[in-house]
């Protein structure tokens, strides 16, 4: 199904595959079907990689290679696939009523022989509710897809398919989808802003792992140094935690298909912090907005609450302080929060925000356009915190208003374009470094002092600071404009009269006109 393009941008490829797979969903809920499809895609990936290296070892038998030795594969960081789990074996039974059990057994065997995947793969394909004929058709569909061989890996075919499917499932699930997926453009903007070149990267609510994937993509995109002195070649280490078990599995698979190693823990970040001693150089996160049942009443004396006890009814400032607590000296955090976090004074939130501002931790605030998220229509913003600001920017905060940016990709969803992301990130970097190219732009960006923020009552809404964009000069003479507007008004009045007449006739024909 993959074509011969070498840049990996196979236009429409993911969309066509999704359309085919989605027709096989039938009446199954997207939340369930997600695990069925993504599990199969993952199985096909590791089978492709295995089969390619298996063929190579077969050709090297005379040199002592053993194609059935698991250690041969582990030495190359390729998952060992036991005979009963190989794709050819699965496809040969795709039309059998036992196909569900065949896949479950394959998943069990792979987990048994690959400890890194223990507890990660879905193993409920045999359940009666899953239509086995449709499942067999899905296996046939996946059989036409080369996702794990070397060429496909170079193009990141599977990564793109997996990412596209995650986004489509998030859209299909609506509000629930946001629990595991942050739109790619938002993740990309966060990563481009904080530039995680070297050190420890942490996401305390990592969902399906998009922040980590985009961080690695950023490093690869800048692998030649690209003006960054070669820093992009340095390694990063990844730490993440996710409370939802099924989402944690998605994350583990999402990282595994890209060969990304990381410590991904499962559990409640607030009540079972699995990395209590971690001090991260970069923190990237999209915490759930305005969570009211986070158990704050049981954590009132927690050492993380340096700036004030977060209210029991809203976890926003618990997330903020958790991230500050885990931020290393010189570290930077970028995360998404609901707009209310910038101005709320309820239940002590304003006092917490004021204390954080006075400690000069806020580096930048970005107001985002609406309709970016699958999970909520609540307006959102980006916070950027930094320990140890440069002397140049001590006591200052950059405000960026990006509410008018982005383009609609369908009737309900908007995305930031690459040009939008570049403009926002370049503005931030120019401001941070003191580049002469940085200037305040009315309606878009403003560098404000702590004194100005105090005057605004510690509200961090960018619109308060950036002002409004200057209006374009109107050089149309007044008399000409009035003639034009009058003519337009007359035309609209006439159009309205015709519509009224047509409505009256229709009502007369129906017997409702009096």
Short mmCIF file of C-alpha atoms in Angstrom, two decimals:
data_model
loop_
_atom_site.label_atom_id
_atom_site.label_comp_id
_atom_site.label_asym_id
_atom_site.label_seq_id
_atom_site.Cartn_x
_atom_site.Cartn_y
_atom_site.Cartn_z
CA UNK A 1 0.00 0.00 0.00
CA UNK A 2 3.01 2.28 0.46
CA UNK A 3 4.17 3.98 -2.71
CA UNK A 4 7.67 4.80 -3.79
CA UNK A 5 7.89 8.37 -2.61
CA UNK A 6 11.00 8.83 -0.54
CA UNK A 7 10.08 11.78 1.63
CA UNK A 8 7.57 9.84 3.71
CA UNK A 9 4.78 12.28 2.88
CA UNK A 10 2.41 9.91 1.10
CA UNK A 11 -0.53 12.20 0.47
CA UNK A 12 -3.84 10.63 1.45
CA UNK A 13 -2.27 7.29 2.36
CA UNK A 14 -3.23 7.40 6.03
CA UNK A 15 -6.67 8.76 5.17
CA UNK A 16 -7.40 5.91 2.76
CA UNK A 17 -6.25 3.32 5.25
CA UNK A 18 -8.39 4.87 7.98
CA UNK A 19 -11.46 4.90 5.70
CA UNK A 20 -10.98 1.20 4.94
CA UNK A 21 -10.43 0.25 8.58
CA UNK A 22 -13.33 2.39 9.79
CA UNK A 23 -15.79 0.65 7.48
CA UNK A 24 -14.98 -2.57 9.34
CA UNK A 25 -15.89 -1.04 12.68
CA UNK A 26 -19.62 -1.57 12.18
CA UNK A 27 -21.50 -0.69 15.34
CA UNK A 28 -18.46 -1.09 17.60
CA UNK A 29 -17.70 1.89 19.79
CA UNK A 30 -14.60 3.84 18.72
CA UNK A 31 -13.12 3.51 22.22
CA UNK A 32 -13.14 -0.29 21.88
CA UNK A 33 -12.21 -0.44 18.22
CA UNK A 34 -9.17 1.74 18.86
CA UNK A 35 -7.43 -1.07 20.74
CA UNK A 36 -8.43 -3.67 18.15
CA UNK A 37 -6.92 -1.70 15.25
CA UNK A 38 -3.86 -0.23 16.94
CA UNK A 39 -2.96 -3.61 18.44
CA UNK A 40 -3.07 -5.21 14.99
CA UNK A 41 -1.01 -2.40 13.45
CA UNK A 42 1.61 -2.91 16.15
CA UNK A 43 1.63 -6.67 15.59
CA UNK A 44 2.11 -6.14 11.85
CA UNK A 45 4.98 -3.73 12.52
CA UNK A 46 7.03 -6.04 14.72
CA UNK A 47 6.30 -8.94 12.36
CA UNK A 48 7.54 -6.95 9.32
CA UNK A 49 10.77 -5.97 11.10
CA UNK A 50 11.26 -9.55 12.27
CA UNK A 51 10.61 -11.11 8.85
CA UNK A 52 13.04 -8.76 7.11
CA UNK A 53 15.87 -9.63 9.49
CA UNK A 54 14.84 -13.31 9.47
CA UNK A 55 15.33 -13.37 5.68
CA UNK A 56 18.75 -11.77 6.09
CA UNK A 57 19.80 -14.37 8.65
CA UNK A 58 18.55 -17.15 6.37
CA UNK A 59 20.90 -15.88 3.68
CA UNK A 60 23.77 -15.90 6.19
CA UNK A 61 23.27 -19.45 7.48
CA UNK A 62 26.57 -20.51 5.90
CA UNK A 63 28.30 -17.92 8.07
CA UNK A 64 26.81 -19.37 11.24
CA UNK A 65 23.71 -17.19 11.53
CA UNK A 66 20.67 -18.82 13.14
CA UNK A 67 17.31 -17.31 12.04
CA UNK A 68 15.55 -18.99 14.98
CA UNK A 69 17.81 -17.66 17.71
CA UNK A 70 15.99 -14.90 19.66
CA UNK A 71 19.30 -13.36 20.73
CA UNK A 72 20.15 -12.57 17.11
CA UNK A 73 17.16 -10.21 17.03
CA UNK A 74 17.58 -8.73 20.49
CA UNK A 75 21.14 -7.77 19.56
CA UNK A 76 19.66 -5.61 16.79
CA UNK A 77 16.85 -4.18 18.96
CA UNK A 78 14.29 -6.12 16.95
CA UNK A 79 11.44 -7.83 18.79
CA UNK A 80 11.60 -11.63 18.62
CA UNK A 81 8.39 -13.05 17.14
CA UNK A 82 7.81 -16.74 17.96
CA UNK A 83 6.48 -18.96 15.15
CA UNK A 84 2.85 -18.94 16.32
CA UNK A 85 2.77 -15.14 16.34
CA UNK A 86 4.17 -14.44 12.88
CA UNK A 87 1.93 -12.50 10.55
CA UNK A 88 1.91 -15.16 7.85
CA UNK A 89 0.53 -17.61 10.38
CA UNK A 90 -2.16 -15.15 11.45
CA UNK A 91 -3.15 -14.20 7.90
CA UNK A 92 -3.51 -17.86 6.89
CA UNK A 93 -6.32 -18.15 9.46
CA UNK A 94 -7.94 -14.76 8.86
CA UNK A 95 -11.14 -16.37 7.49
CA UNK A 96 -11.48 -18.88 10.30
CA UNK A 97 -13.96 -18.32 13.15
CA UNK A 98 -11.05 -18.88 15.55
CA UNK A 99 -9.08 -15.86 14.27
CA UNK A 100 -9.72 -13.98 17.53
CA UNK A 101 -8.07 -16.70 19.62
CA UNK A 102 -5.21 -16.94 17.12
CA UNK A 103 -4.45 -13.22 17.59
CA UNK A 104 -4.80 -13.41 21.37
CA UNK A 105 -2.39 -16.33 21.49
CA UNK A 106 0.06 -14.40 19.31
CA UNK A 107 -0.07 -11.40 21.65
CA UNK A 108 0.51 -13.63 24.69
CA UNK A 109 3.48 -15.31 23.00
CA UNK A 110 5.08 -11.99 22.03
CA UNK A 111 4.72 -10.60 25.56
CA UNK A 112 6.14 -13.84 26.98
CA UNK A 113 9.29 -13.60 24.85
CA UNK A 114 9.74 -9.79 25.00
CA UNK A 115 9.71 -8.56 28.62
CA UNK A 116 9.61 -4.90 27.51
CA UNK A 117 6.09 -5.52 26.17
CA UNK A 118 4.75 -7.28 29.26
CA UNK A 119 1.20 -6.15 30.00
CA UNK A 120 1.16 -3.80 27.00
CA UNK A 121 -0.56 -5.65 24.12
CA UNK A 122 -4.35 -6.06 23.85
CA UNK A 123 -5.47 -9.66 24.30
CA UNK A 124 -9.26 -9.70 23.96
CA UNK A 125 -9.75 -10.41 20.26
CA UNK A 126 -11.59 -13.66 21.01
CA UNK A 127 -14.42 -11.97 22.88
CA UNK A 128 -17.85 -12.85 21.46
CA UNK A 129 -18.83 -9.21 20.87
CA UNK A 130 -16.07 -8.80 18.28
CA UNK A 131 -17.30 -9.75 14.79
CA UNK A 132 -14.78 -12.36 13.59
CA UNK A 133 -15.59 -11.85 9.91
CA UNK A 134 -14.80 -8.16 10.17
CA UNK A 135 -11.69 -8.98 12.22
CA UNK A 136 -10.49 -11.29 9.44
CA UNK A 137 -11.09 -8.55 6.88
CA UNK A 138 -9.06 -6.17 9.01
CA UNK A 139 -6.20 -8.69 9.09
CA UNK A 140 -6.34 -8.88 5.28
CA UNK A 141 -6.30 -5.09 5.06
CA UNK A 142 -3.24 -4.87 7.31
CA UNK A 143 -1.53 -7.60 5.27
CA UNK A 144 -1.22 -5.19 2.35
CA UNK A 145 0.61 -2.68 4.51
CA UNK A 146 4.40 -2.69 4.82
CA UNK A 147 5.12 -0.82 8.04
CA UNK A 148 8.08 -2.47 9.71
CA UNK A 149 10.71 -3.10 7.05
CA UNK A 150 13.72 -0.82 6.72
CA UNK A 151 12.25 1.36 3.96
CA UNK A 152 9.02 1.86 5.89
CA UNK A 153 10.93 2.63 9.08
CA UNK A 154 12.99 5.28 7.30
CA UNK A 155 9.78 6.98 6.16
CA UNK A 156 8.18 6.42 9.58
CA UNK A 157 5.20 4.89 7.78
CA UNK A 158 3.90 3.24 10.92
CA UNK A 159 4.50 6.28 13.07
CA UNK A 160 2.42 8.41 10.74
CA UNK A 161 -0.33 5.81 10.44
CA UNK A 162 -0.43 5.33 14.20
CA UNK A 163 -0.50 9.09 14.84
CA UNK A 164 -3.21 9.63 12.23
CA UNK A 165 -5.34 6.84 13.68
CA UNK A 166 -4.92 8.21 17.21
CA UNK A 167 -6.18 11.56 15.99
CA UNK A 168 -9.14 10.02 14.15
CA UNK A 169 -10.12 7.95 17.18
CA UNK A 170 -9.85 11.03 19.38
CA UNK A 171 -12.19 12.85 17.00
CA UNK A 172 -14.62 9.90 16.91
CA UNK A 173 -14.64 9.61 20.69
CA UNK A 174 -15.10 13.34 21.22
CA UNK A 175 -14.57 14.37 24.83
CA UNK A 176 -13.09 11.01 25.88
CA UNK A 177 -10.55 11.18 23.08
CA UNK A 178 -8.71 14.06 24.72
CA UNK A 179 -7.66 11.77 27.55
CA UNK A 180 -5.11 10.10 25.33
CA UNK A 181 -4.42 12.52 22.49
CA UNK A 182 -3.19 16.10 22.21
CA UNK A 183 -3.47 17.58 18.68
CA UNK A 184 -0.16 17.31 16.89
CA UNK A 185 0.07 21.03 16.11
CA UNK A 186 -0.19 21.90 19.83
CA UNK A 187 2.48 19.36 20.75
CA UNK A 188 4.73 20.61 17.96
CA UNK A 189 4.37 24.21 19.16
CA UNK A 190 5.28 23.25 22.74
CA UNK A 191 8.33 21.33 21.55
CA UNK A 192 9.50 24.07 19.16
CA UNK A 193 9.18 26.60 21.98
CA UNK A 194 11.20 24.76 24.64
CA UNK A 195 13.62 22.91 22.30
CA UNK A 196 14.42 19.71 24.24
CA UNK A 197 17.92 18.97 22.93
CA UNK A 198 19.60 17.34 25.90
CA UNK A 199 18.61 16.03 29.32
CA UNK A 200 15.54 14.64 31.04
CA UNK A 201 12.12 15.12 29.47
CA UNK A 202 9.09 14.51 31.69
CA UNK A 203 5.34 14.36 31.08
CA UNK A 204 3.32 13.66 34.25
CA UNK A 205 0.11 12.89 32.29
CA UNK A 206 1.58 11.49 29.09
CA UNK A 207 -1.49 10.04 27.37
CA UNK A 208 -0.41 8.15 24.26
CA UNK A 209 3.07 9.69 24.33
CA UNK A 210 2.75 12.42 21.71
CA UNK A 211 5.02 14.82 23.61
CA UNK A 212 7.85 12.30 23.58
CA UNK A 213 7.39 11.40 19.92
CA UNK A 214 7.44 15.05 18.89
CA UNK A 215 10.52 15.69 21.04
CA UNK A 216 12.39 12.94 19.20
CA UNK A 217 11.13 14.26 15.85
CA UNK A 218 12.45 17.69 16.79
CA UNK A 219 15.89 16.29 17.57
CA UNK A 220 16.00 14.33 14.31
CA UNK A 221 14.88 17.38 12.33
CA UNK A 222 17.77 19.37 13.81
CA UNK A 223 20.31 16.54 13.72
CA UNK A 224 22.81 18.54 11.70
CA UNK A 225 23.00 21.22 14.33
CA UNK A 226 21.08 23.67 12.13
CA UNK A 227 22.40 26.69 13.94
CA UNK A 228 22.25 24.99 17.31
CA UNK A 229 25.89 24.01 17.54
CA UNK A 230 25.16 20.32 17.08
CA UNK A 231 23.30 20.12 20.39
CA UNK A 232 20.47 18.29 18.67
CA UNK A 233 22.68 15.23 18.40
CA UNK A 234 22.72 14.80 22.16
CA UNK A 235 20.51 12.23 23.84
CA UNK A 236 17.44 12.83 25.93
CA UNK A 237 16.00 10.51 28.54
CA UNK A 238 12.25 10.16 28.84
CA UNK A 239 10.04 9.88 31.91
CA UNK A 240 6.28 9.68 31.82
CA UNK A 241 3.31 8.69 33.94
CA UNK A 242 -0.26 7.90 32.91
CA UNK A 243 -3.12 6.96 35.21
CA UNK A 244 -5.36 5.19 32.66
CA UNK A 245 -4.13 1.64 32.07
CA UNK A 246 -5.38 1.38 28.47
CA UNK A 247 -3.87 4.75 27.59
CA UNK A 248 -0.59 3.70 29.22
CA UNK A 249 -0.57 0.67 26.87
CA UNK A 250 -1.12 2.95 23.86
CA UNK A 251 1.84 5.05 24.97
CA UNK A 252 4.11 2.05 25.37
CA UNK A 253 3.19 0.84 21.87
CA UNK A 254 3.52 4.33 20.39
CA UNK A 255 7.08 4.62 21.70
CA UNK A 256 8.02 1.03 20.85
CA UNK A 257 7.13 1.38 17.17
CA UNK A 258 9.56 4.29 16.93
CA UNK A 259 12.32 2.62 18.90
CA UNK A 260 12.04 5.24 21.65
CA UNK A 261 13.06 4.00 25.07
CA UNK A 262 11.62 5.61 28.15
CA UNK A 263 10.49 5.02 31.68
CA UNK A 264 6.71 5.12 31.41
CA UNK A 265 4.95 4.42 34.69
CA UNK A 266 1.29 3.66 35.27
CA UNK A 267 -0.52 5.23 38.20
CA UNK A 268 -2.08 8.39 39.64
CA UNK A 269 0.51 11.19 39.43
CA UNK A 270 -0.85 13.07 42.43
CA UNK A 271 -1.33 10.12 44.79
CA UNK A 272 1.37 7.77 43.50
CA UNK A 273 4.13 9.91 42.02
CA UNK A 274 6.41 7.29 40.46
CA UNK A 275 9.33 9.71 40.01
CA UNK A 276 9.43 11.55 43.35
CA UNK A 277 13.12 12.47 43.06
CA UNK A 278 13.11 13.43 39.37
CA UNK A 279 14.21 16.94 38.49
CA UNK A 280 13.54 17.32 34.78
CA UNK A 281 15.27 19.65 32.35
CA UNK A 282 12.14 19.81 30.19
CA UNK A 283 8.52 19.23 31.15
CA UNK A 284 5.82 18.96 28.49
CA UNK A 285 2.22 18.24 29.41
CA UNK A 286 -1.45 18.60 28.58
CA UNK A 287 -3.17 17.89 31.91
CA UNK A 288 -6.93 17.30 31.95
CA UNK A 289 -8.68 20.65 32.42
CA UNK A 290 -10.48 21.66 35.61
CA UNK A 291 -10.59 18.19 37.21
CA UNK A 292 -12.79 18.35 40.30
CA UNK A 293 -12.38 14.83 41.73
CA UNK A 294 -8.61 14.62 41.99
CA UNK A 295 -8.55 13.79 45.72
CA UNK A 296 -6.97 17.04 46.83
CA UNK A 297 -8.50 16.79 50.30
CA UNK A 298 -6.11 13.88 50.99
CA UNK A 299 -3.02 15.86 49.96
CA UNK A 300 -3.39 19.14 51.82
CA UNK A 301 0.03 18.86 53.50
CA UNK A 302 1.87 17.73 50.35
CA UNK A 303 5.39 19.13 49.95
CA UNK A 304 4.69 19.99 46.31
CA UNK A 305 2.36 22.85 47.27
CA UNK A 306 5.08 25.47 47.78
CA UNK A 307 2.93 28.33 46.48
CA UNK A 308 -0.35 27.44 48.18
CA UNK A 309 -2.78 24.56 48.67
CA UNK A 310 -4.70 23.87 45.43
CA UNK A 311 -8.49 23.85 45.82
CA UNK A 312 -10.15 20.45 46.24
CA UNK A 313 -12.53 21.26 43.39
CA UNK A 314 -9.99 22.06 40.66
CA UNK A 315 -6.64 20.37 39.93
CA UNK A 316 -5.24 23.05 37.59
CA UNK A 317 -2.83 24.56 40.11
CA UNK A 318 -1.99 21.15 41.53
CA UNK A 319 -0.66 20.28 38.06
CA UNK A 320 1.22 23.59 37.83
CA UNK A 321 2.89 23.10 41.21
CA UNK A 322 3.63 19.42 40.57
CA UNK A 323 5.54 20.48 37.45
CA UNK A 324 7.38 23.29 39.24
CA UNK A 325 8.38 20.81 41.96
CA UNK A 326 9.88 18.47 39.34
CA UNK A 327 11.68 21.19 37.37
CA UNK A 328 15.49 21.16 37.57
CA UNK A 329 17.56 24.32 38.08
CA UNK A 330 17.67 25.95 34.66
CA UNK A 331 14.78 23.75 33.53
CA UNK A 332 11.83 24.85 31.39
CA UNK A 333 8.22 23.64 31.36
CA UNK A 334 5.60 24.12 28.66
CA UNK A 335 2.05 22.92 29.22
CA UNK A 336 -1.57 23.42 28.24
CA UNK A 337 -4.19 24.71 30.68
CA UNK A 338 -7.73 26.05 30.50
CA UNK A 339 -7.94 29.81 30.04
CA UNK A 340 -9.48 30.17 33.48
CA UNK A 341 -6.08 29.42 35.00
CA UNK A 342 -4.82 32.81 33.81
CA UNK A 343 -7.37 34.87 35.70
CA UNK A 344 -9.30 32.79 38.26
CA UNK A 345 -9.34 34.05 41.83
CA UNK A 346 -11.58 31.30 43.18
CA UNK A 347 -10.58 29.15 46.16
CA UNK A 348 -7.14 30.71 46.49
CA UNK A 349 -6.09 30.13 42.85
CA UNK A 350 -5.32 33.84 42.42
CA UNK A 351 -3.01 33.75 45.45
CA UNK A 352 -1.13 30.74 44.07
CA UNK A 353 -0.75 32.40 40.66
CA UNK A 354 0.48 35.64 42.29
CA UNK A 355 3.11 33.74 44.30
CA UNK A 356 4.38 31.96 41.17
CA UNK A 357 4.55 35.27 39.28
CA UNK A 358 6.39 37.01 42.13
CA UNK A 359 8.92 34.17 42.15
CA UNK A 360 9.61 35.16 38.50
CA UNK A 361 8.94 31.66 37.14
CA UNK A 362 6.61 32.71 34.31
CA UNK A 363 8.51 33.06 31.04
CA UNK A 364 5.77 33.25 28.42
CA UNK A 365 1.99 32.98 28.06
CA UNK A 366 0.29 32.09 24.77
CA UNK A 367 -3.46 32.43 24.17
CA UNK A 368 -4.55 29.72 21.71
CA UNK A 369 -7.35 29.85 19.13
CA UNK A 370 -10.52 27.91 19.84
CA UNK A 371 -11.50 24.51 18.39
CA UNK A 372 -8.01 22.99 18.53
CA UNK A 373 -8.92 20.16 20.89
CA UNK A 374 -11.05 17.08 20.34
CA UNK A 375 -11.85 16.77 24.01
CA UNK A 376 -13.23 20.17 24.93
CA UNK A 377 -14.54 23.47 23.64
CA UNK A 378 -13.03 25.20 26.70
CA UNK A 379 -10.59 27.90 25.47
CA UNK A 380 -6.99 26.97 26.26
CA UNK A 381 -3.62 28.61 26.71
CA UNK A 382 0.03 27.63 26.98
CA UNK A 383 2.15 28.35 30.06
CA UNK A 384 5.94 28.42 29.86
CA UNK A 385 7.86 28.38 33.15
CA UNK A 386 11.62 28.70 33.50
CA UNK A 387 13.93 28.37 36.48
CA UNK A 388 16.87 30.75 36.34
CA UNK A 389 15.83 33.25 33.68
CA UNK A 390 18.58 35.11 31.89
CA UNK A 391 19.59 38.45 33.39
CA UNK A 392 18.17 40.10 30.28
CA UNK A 393 14.63 38.82 30.96
CA UNK A 394 14.46 38.75 34.76
CA UNK A 395 11.23 40.35 35.93
CA UNK A 396 9.62 40.16 32.47
CA UNK A 397 7.00 37.95 30.83
CA UNK A 398 6.31 37.60 27.11
CA UNK A 399 2.62 37.59 26.17
CA UNK A 400 1.53 36.22 22.79
CA UNK A 401 -2.06 36.36 21.53
CA UNK A 402 -2.50 33.64 18.89
CA UNK A 403 -6.30 33.50 19.05
CA UNK A 404 -6.71 34.61 15.44
CA UNK A 405 -4.22 32.10 14.04
CA UNK A 406 -4.77 28.66 12.54
CA UNK A 407 -7.02 27.27 9.82
CA UNK A 408 -10.18 25.15 9.93
CA UNK A 409 -9.54 21.54 8.85
CA UNK A 410 -13.21 20.58 9.10
CA UNK A 411 -16.43 22.14 10.41
CA UNK A 412 -15.46 21.73 14.06
CA UNK A 413 -11.66 21.55 14.28
CA UNK A 414 -8.90 24.06 13.74
CA UNK A 415 -5.14 23.52 13.53
CA UNK A 416 -2.11 25.75 13.73
CA UNK A 417 -0.13 25.73 10.49
CA UNK A 418 3.64 25.26 10.35
CA UNK A 419 3.91 28.98 9.55
CA UNK A 420 1.88 29.84 12.66
CA UNK A 421 4.07 27.61 14.82
CA UNK A 422 7.23 29.11 13.37
CA UNK A 423 6.01 32.67 13.93
CA UNK A 424 5.10 32.04 17.59
CA UNK A 425 8.29 30.08 18.36
CA UNK A 426 10.56 32.54 16.55
CA UNK A 427 8.99 35.44 18.45
CA UNK A 428 9.63 33.67 21.76
CA UNK A 429 13.24 32.79 20.92
CA UNK A 430 14.00 36.30 19.65
CA UNK A 431 12.60 37.74 22.90
CA UNK A 432 14.51 35.30 25.12
CA UNK A 433 17.86 35.92 23.47
CA UNK A 434 17.45 39.67 23.16
CA UNK A 435 17.56 39.47 19.39
CA UNK A 436 17.21 42.93 17.87
CA UNK A 437 14.49 41.52 15.63
CA UNK A 438 12.14 41.25 18.60
CA UNK A 439 9.70 44.14 18.94
CA UNK A 440 6.33 44.40 20.64
CA UNK A 441 3.60 43.99 18.02
CA UNK A 442 0.21 45.46 18.97
CA UNK A 443 -2.43 42.75 18.90
CA UNK A 444 0.15 39.94 18.85
CA UNK A 445 3.00 40.15 21.38
CA UNK A 446 4.16 42.26 24.32
CA UNK A 447 7.04 42.00 26.79
CA UNK A 448 5.57 43.08 30.13
CA UNK A 449 7.27 43.78 33.44
CA UNK A 450 6.19 42.33 36.77
CA UNK A 451 5.07 45.83 37.73
CA UNK A 452 2.66 45.90 34.77
CA UNK A 453 1.35 42.46 35.74
CA UNK A 454 0.79 43.65 39.31
CA UNK A 455 -1.25 46.57 37.95
CA UNK A 456 -3.44 44.05 36.13
CA UNK A 457 -4.11 42.17 39.37
CA UNK A 458 -1.79 39.26 38.43
CA UNK A 459 -4.04 38.28 35.52
CA UNK A 460 -2.00 36.56 32.78
CA UNK A 461 -4.43 36.83 29.86
CA UNK A 462 -2.34 37.99 26.83
CA UNK A 463 -5.16 40.15 25.46
CA UNK A 464 -4.77 42.45 28.47
CA UNK A 465 -1.21 43.27 27.50
CA UNK A 466 -0.86 43.05 23.72
CA UNK A 467 -3.71 45.46 22.98
CA UNK A 468 -5.36 45.51 19.57
CA UNK A 469 -3.83 45.38 16.14
CA UNK A 470 -3.84 48.70 14.26
CA UNK A 471 -6.66 49.00 11.75
CA UNK A 472 -5.75 49.04 8.09
CA UNK A 473 -5.87 52.43 6.47
CA UNK A 474 -9.13 52.99 4.63
CA UNK A 475 -8.36 55.11 1.58
CA UNK A 476 -11.84 54.86 -0.01
CA UNK A 477 -13.35 58.36 -0.28
CA UNK A 478 -16.33 58.89 2.03
CA UNK A 479 -18.87 59.71 -0.72
CA UNK A 480 -17.89 56.67 -2.80
CA UNK A 481 -18.11 54.42 0.25
CA UNK A 482 -21.58 55.72 1.14
CA UNK A 483 -22.83 55.21 -2.43
CA UNK A 484 -21.44 51.65 -2.42
CA UNK A 485 -22.88 50.78 0.99
CA UNK A 486 -26.28 52.28 0.09
CA UNK A 487 -26.43 50.23 -3.12
CA UNK A 488 -25.52 47.08 -1.17
CA UNK A 489 -28.25 47.85 1.38
CA UNK A 490 -30.88 48.34 -1.35
CA UNK A 491 -29.86 45.02 -2.95
CA UNK A 492 -30.17 43.22 0.38
CA UNK A 493 -33.59 44.78 1.05
CA UNK A 494 -34.79 43.64 -2.36
CA UNK A 495 -33.41 40.12 -1.74
CA UNK A 496 -35.22 40.01 1.61
CA UNK A 497 -38.49 41.12 -0.05
CA UNK A 498 -38.23 38.30 -2.61
CA UNK A 499 -37.59 35.74 0.13
CA UNK A 500 -40.59 36.99 2.11
CA UNK A 501 -42.78 36.69 -0.97
CA UNK A 502 -41.59 33.15 -1.64
CA UNK A 503 -42.20 32.10 1.97
CA UNK A 504 -45.73 33.62 1.79
CA UNK A 505 -46.54 31.65 -1.39
CA UNK A 506 -45.31 28.41 0.16
CA UNK A 507 -47.43 28.98 3.27
CA UNK A 508 -50.49 29.75 1.09
CA UNK A 509 -50.03 26.48 -0.79
CA UNK A 510 -49.86 24.62 2.50
CA UNK A 511 -52.99 26.36 3.78
CA UNK A 512 -51.28 28.18 6.65
CA UNK A 513 -51.34 31.76 5.35
CA UNK A 514 -54.04 34.00 6.80
#
